[in-house]
GROMACS .gro file of N, CA and C in nm:
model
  279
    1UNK      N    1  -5.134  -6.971   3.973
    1UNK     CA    2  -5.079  -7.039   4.089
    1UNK      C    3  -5.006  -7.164   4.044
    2UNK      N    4  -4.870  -7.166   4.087
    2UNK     CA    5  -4.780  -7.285   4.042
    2UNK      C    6  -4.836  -7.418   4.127
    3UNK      N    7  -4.840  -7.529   4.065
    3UNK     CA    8  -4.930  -7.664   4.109
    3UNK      C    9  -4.815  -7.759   4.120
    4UNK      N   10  -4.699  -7.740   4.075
    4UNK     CA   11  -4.577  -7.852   4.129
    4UNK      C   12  -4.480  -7.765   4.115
    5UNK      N   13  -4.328  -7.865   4.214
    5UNK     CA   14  -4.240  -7.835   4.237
    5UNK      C   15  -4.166  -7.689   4.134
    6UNK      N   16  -4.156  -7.774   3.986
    6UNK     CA   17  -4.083  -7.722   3.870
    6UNK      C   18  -4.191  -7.628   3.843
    7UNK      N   19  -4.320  -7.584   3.887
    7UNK     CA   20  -4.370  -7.455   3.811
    7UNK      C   21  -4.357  -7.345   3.903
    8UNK      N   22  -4.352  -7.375   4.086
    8UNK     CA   23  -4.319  -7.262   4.147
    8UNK      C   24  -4.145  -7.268   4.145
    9UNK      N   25  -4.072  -7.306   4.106
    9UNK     CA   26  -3.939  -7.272   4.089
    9UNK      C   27  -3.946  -7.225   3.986
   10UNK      N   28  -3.973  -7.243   3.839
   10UNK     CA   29  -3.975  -7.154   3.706
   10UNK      C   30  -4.064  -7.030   3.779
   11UNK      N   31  -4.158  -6.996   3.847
   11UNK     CA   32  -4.238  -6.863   3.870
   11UNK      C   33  -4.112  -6.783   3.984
   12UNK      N   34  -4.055  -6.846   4.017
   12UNK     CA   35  -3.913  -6.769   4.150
   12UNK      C   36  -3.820  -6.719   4.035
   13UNK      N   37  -3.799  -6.780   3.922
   13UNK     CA   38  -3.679  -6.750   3.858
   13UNK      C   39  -3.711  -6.609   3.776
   14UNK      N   40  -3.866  -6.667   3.742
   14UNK     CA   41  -3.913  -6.541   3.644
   14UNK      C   42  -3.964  -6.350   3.718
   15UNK      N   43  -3.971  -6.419   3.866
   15UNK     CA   44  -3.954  -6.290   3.907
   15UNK      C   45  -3.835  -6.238   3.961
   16UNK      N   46  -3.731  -6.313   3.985
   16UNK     CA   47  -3.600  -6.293   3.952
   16UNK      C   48  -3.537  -6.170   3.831
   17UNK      N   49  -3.602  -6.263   3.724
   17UNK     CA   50  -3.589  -6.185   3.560
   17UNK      C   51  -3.619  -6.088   3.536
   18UNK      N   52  -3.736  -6.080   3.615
   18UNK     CA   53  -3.804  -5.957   3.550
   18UNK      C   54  -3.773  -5.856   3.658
   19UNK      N   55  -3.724  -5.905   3.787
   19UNK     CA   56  -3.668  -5.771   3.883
   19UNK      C   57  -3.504  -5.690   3.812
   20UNK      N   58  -3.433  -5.820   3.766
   20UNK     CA   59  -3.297  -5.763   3.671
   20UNK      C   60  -3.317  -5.655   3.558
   21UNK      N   61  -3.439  -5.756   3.502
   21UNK     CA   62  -3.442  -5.663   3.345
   21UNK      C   63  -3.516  -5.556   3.394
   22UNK      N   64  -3.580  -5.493   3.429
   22UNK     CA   65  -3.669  -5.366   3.498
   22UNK      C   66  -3.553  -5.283   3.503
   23UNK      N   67  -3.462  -5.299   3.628
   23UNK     CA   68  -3.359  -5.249   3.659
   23UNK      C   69  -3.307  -5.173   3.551
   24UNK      N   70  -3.225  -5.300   3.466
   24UNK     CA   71  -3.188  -5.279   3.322
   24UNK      C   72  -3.228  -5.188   3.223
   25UNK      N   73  -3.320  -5.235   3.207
   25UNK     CA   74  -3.482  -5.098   3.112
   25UNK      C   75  -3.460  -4.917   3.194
   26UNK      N   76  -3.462  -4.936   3.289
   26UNK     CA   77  -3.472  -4.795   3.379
   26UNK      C   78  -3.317  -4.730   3.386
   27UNK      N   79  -3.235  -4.808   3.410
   27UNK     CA   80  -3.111  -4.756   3.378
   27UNK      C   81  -3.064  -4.666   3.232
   28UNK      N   82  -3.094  -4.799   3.138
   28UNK     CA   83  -3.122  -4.730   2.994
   28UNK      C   84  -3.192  -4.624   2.953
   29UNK      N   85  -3.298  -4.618   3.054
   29UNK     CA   86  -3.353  -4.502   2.947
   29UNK      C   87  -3.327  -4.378   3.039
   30UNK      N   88  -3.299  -4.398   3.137
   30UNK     CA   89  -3.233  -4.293   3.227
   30UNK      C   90  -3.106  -4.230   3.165
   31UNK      N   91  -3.051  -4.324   3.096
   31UNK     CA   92  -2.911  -4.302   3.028
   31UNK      C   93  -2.905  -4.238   2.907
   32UNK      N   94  -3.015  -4.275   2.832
   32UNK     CA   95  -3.047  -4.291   2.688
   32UNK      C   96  -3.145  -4.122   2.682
   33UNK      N   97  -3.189  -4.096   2.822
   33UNK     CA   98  -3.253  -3.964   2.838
   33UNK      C   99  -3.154  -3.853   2.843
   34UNK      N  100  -3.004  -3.879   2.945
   34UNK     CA  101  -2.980  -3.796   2.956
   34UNK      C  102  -2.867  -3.706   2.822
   35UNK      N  103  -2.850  -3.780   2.731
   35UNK     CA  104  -2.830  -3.784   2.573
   35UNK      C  105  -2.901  -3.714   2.537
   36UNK      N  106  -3.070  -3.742   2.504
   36UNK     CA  107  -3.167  -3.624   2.434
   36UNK      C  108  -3.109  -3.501   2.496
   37UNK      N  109  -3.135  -3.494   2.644
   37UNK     CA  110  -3.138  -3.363   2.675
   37UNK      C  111  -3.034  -3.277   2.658
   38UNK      N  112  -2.929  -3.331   2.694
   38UNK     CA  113  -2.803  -3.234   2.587
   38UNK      C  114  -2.831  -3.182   2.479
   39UNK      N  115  -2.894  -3.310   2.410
   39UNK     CA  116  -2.894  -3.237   2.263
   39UNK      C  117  -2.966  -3.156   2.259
   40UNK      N  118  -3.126  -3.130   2.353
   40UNK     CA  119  -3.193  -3.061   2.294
   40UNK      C  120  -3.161  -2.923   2.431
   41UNK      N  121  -3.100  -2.962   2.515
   41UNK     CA  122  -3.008  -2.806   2.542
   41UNK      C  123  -2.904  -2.753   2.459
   42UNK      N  124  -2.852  -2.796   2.377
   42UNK     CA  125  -2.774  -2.805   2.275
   42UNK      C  126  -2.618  -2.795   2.343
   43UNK      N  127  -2.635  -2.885   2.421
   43UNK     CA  128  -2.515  -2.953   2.513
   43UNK      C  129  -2.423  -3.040   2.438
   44UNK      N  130  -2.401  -3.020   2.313
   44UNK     CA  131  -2.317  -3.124   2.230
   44UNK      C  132  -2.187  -3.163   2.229
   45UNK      N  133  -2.124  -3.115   2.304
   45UNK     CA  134  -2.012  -3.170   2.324
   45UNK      C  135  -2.054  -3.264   2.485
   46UNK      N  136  -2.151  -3.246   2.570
   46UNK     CA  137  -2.191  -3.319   2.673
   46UNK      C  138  -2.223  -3.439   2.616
   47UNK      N  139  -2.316  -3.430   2.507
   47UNK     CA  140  -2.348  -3.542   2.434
   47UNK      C  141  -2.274  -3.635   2.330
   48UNK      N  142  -2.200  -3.571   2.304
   48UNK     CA  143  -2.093  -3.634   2.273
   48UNK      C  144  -2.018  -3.715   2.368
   49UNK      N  145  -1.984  -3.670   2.455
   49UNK     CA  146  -1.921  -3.741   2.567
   49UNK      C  147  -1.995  -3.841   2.632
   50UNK      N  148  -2.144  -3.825   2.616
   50UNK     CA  149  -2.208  -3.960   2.669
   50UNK      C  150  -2.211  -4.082   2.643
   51UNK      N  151  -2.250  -4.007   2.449
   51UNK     CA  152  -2.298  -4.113   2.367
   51UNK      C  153  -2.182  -4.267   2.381
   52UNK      N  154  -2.070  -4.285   2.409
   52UNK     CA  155  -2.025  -4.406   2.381
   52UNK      C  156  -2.070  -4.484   2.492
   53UNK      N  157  -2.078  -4.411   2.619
   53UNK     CA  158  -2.098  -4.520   2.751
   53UNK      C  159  -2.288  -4.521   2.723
   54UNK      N  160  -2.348  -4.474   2.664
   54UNK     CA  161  -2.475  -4.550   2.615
   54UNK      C  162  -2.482  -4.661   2.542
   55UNK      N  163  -2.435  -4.556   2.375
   55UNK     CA  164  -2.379  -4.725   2.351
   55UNK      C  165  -2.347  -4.837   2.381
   56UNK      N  166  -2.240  -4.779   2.465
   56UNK     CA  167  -2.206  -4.970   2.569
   56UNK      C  168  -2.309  -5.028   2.590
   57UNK      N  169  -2.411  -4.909   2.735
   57UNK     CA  170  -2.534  -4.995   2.783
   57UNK      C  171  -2.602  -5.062   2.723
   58UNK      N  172  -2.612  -4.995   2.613
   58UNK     CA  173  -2.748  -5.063   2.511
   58UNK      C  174  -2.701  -5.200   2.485
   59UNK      N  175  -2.575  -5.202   2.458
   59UNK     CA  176  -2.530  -5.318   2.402
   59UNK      C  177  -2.542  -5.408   2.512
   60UNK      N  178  -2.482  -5.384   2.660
   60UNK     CA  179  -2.533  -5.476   2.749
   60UNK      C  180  -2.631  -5.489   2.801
   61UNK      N  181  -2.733  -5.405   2.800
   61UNK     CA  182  -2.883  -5.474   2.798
   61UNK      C  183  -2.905  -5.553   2.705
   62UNK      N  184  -2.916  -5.563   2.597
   62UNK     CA  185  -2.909  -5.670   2.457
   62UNK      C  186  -2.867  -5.783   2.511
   63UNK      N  187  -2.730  -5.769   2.549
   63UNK     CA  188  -2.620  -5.913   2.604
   63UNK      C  189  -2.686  -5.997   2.683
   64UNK      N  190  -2.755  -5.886   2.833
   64UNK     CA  191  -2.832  -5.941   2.880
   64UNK      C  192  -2.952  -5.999   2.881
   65UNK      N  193  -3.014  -6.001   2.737
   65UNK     CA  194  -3.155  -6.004   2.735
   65UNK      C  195  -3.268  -5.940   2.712
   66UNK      N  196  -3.216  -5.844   2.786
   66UNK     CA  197  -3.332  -5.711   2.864
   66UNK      C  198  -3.418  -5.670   2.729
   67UNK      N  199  -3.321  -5.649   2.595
   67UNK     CA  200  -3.404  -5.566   2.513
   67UNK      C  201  -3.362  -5.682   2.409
   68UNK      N  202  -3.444  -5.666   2.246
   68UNK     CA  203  -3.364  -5.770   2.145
   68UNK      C  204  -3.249  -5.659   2.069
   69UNK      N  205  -3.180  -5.786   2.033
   69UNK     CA  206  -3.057  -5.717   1.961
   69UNK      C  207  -3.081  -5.616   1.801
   70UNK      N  208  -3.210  -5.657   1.754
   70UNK     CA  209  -3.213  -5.544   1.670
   70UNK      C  210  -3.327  -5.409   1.718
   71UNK      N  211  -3.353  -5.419   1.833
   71UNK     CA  212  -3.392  -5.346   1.884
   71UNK      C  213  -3.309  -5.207   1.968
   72UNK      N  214  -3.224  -5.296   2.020
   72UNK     CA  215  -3.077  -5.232   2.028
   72UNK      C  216  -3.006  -5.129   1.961
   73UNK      N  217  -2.960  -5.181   1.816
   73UNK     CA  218  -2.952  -5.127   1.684
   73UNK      C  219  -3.005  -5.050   1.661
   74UNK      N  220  -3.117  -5.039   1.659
   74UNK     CA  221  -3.257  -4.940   1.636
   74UNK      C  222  -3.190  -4.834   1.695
   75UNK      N  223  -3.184  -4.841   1.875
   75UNK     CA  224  -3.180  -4.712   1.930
   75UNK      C  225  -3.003  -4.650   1.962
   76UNK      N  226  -2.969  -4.773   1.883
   76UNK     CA  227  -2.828  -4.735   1.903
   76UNK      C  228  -2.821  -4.562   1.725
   77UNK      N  229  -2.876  -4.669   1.681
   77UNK     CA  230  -2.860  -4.615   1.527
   77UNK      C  231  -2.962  -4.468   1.527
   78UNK      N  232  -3.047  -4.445   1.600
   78UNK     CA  233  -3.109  -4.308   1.663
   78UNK      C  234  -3.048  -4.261   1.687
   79UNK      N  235  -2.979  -4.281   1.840
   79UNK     CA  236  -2.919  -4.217   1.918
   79UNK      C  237  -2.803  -4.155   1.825
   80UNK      N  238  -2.706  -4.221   1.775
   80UNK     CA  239  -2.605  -4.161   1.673
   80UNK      C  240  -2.652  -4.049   1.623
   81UNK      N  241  -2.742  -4.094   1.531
   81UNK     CA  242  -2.786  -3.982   1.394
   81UNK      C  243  -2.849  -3.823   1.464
   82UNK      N  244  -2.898  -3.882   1.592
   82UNK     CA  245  -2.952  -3.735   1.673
   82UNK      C  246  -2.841  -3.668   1.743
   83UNK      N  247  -2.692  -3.698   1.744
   83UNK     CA  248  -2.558  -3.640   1.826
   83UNK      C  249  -2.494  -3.594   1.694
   84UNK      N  250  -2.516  -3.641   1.618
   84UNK     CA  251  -2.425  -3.673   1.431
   84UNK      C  252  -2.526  -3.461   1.404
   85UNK      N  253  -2.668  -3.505   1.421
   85UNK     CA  254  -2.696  -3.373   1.355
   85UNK      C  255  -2.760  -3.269   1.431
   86UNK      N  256  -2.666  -3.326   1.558
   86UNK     CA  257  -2.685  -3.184   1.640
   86UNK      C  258  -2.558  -3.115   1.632
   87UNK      N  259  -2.411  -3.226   1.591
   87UNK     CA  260  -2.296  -3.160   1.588
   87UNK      C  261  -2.269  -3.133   1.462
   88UNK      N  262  -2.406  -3.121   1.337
   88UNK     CA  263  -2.355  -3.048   1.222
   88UNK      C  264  -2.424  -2.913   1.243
   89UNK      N  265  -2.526  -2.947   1.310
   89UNK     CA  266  -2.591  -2.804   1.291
   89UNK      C  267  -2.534  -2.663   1.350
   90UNK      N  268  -2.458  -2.722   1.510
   90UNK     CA  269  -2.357  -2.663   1.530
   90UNK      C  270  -2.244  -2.629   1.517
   91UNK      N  271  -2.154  -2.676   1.388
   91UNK     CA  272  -2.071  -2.677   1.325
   91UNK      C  273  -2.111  -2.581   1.228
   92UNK      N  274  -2.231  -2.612   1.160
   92UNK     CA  275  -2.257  -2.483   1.039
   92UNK      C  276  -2.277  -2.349   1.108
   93UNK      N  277  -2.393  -2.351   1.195
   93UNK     CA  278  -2.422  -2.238   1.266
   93UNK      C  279  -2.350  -2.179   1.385
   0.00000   0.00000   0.00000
C-alpha cells in the first residue's frame, strides 16, 4: 500500500507498464507462434514471409522495454536458424 503522494503515483505508472508490456509479450509470442507453425506445417515459404515483420516486433518490444535487448537477439537468432533449416531441408528434399 502506497503511504505518500510519489509512491501511489510511481504504483499508477507501474500498472500502466505492466498493462503495455503484457500487451507487448502476447502480441510477440502470438507472432513469434505463428512462425513455428509454418515451419512445423512445413509452410516455408509462409514462414518466410513472416519472419521479417517478427523480426521487426521483436525488435520493438526490445525498443520498448518489454523484453532485454539480448534477449531479443536470442529469439531473433532462433527464429532465423529454424526458417534457414526448414528452407534447406526443403530445398534438398
Amino acid at each position: 500500500m502506497a503511504n505518500n503522494k510519489s509512491a501511489e503515483k510511481r504504483n499508477a505508472q507501474s500498472l500502466v507498464r505492466r498493462s503495455r508490456n503484457r500487451a507487448r509479450l502476447s502480441a510477440l509470442r502470438t507472432q513469434i507462434k505463428k512462425v513455428r507453425t509454418a515451419v512445423a506445417d512445413g509452410e516455408v515459404e509462409t514462414a518466410r514471409d513472416l519472419l521479417p515483420e517478427t523480426l521487426g516486433q521483436i525488435d520493438r518490444t526490445a525498443s520498448a522495454g518489454a523484453i532485454h535487448r539480448n534477449a531479443a537477439a536470442r529469439r531473433k537468432s532462433r527464429l532465423q536458424r529454424l526458417v534457414n533449416q526448414a528452407s534447406g531441408a526443403s530445398a534438398e528434399g
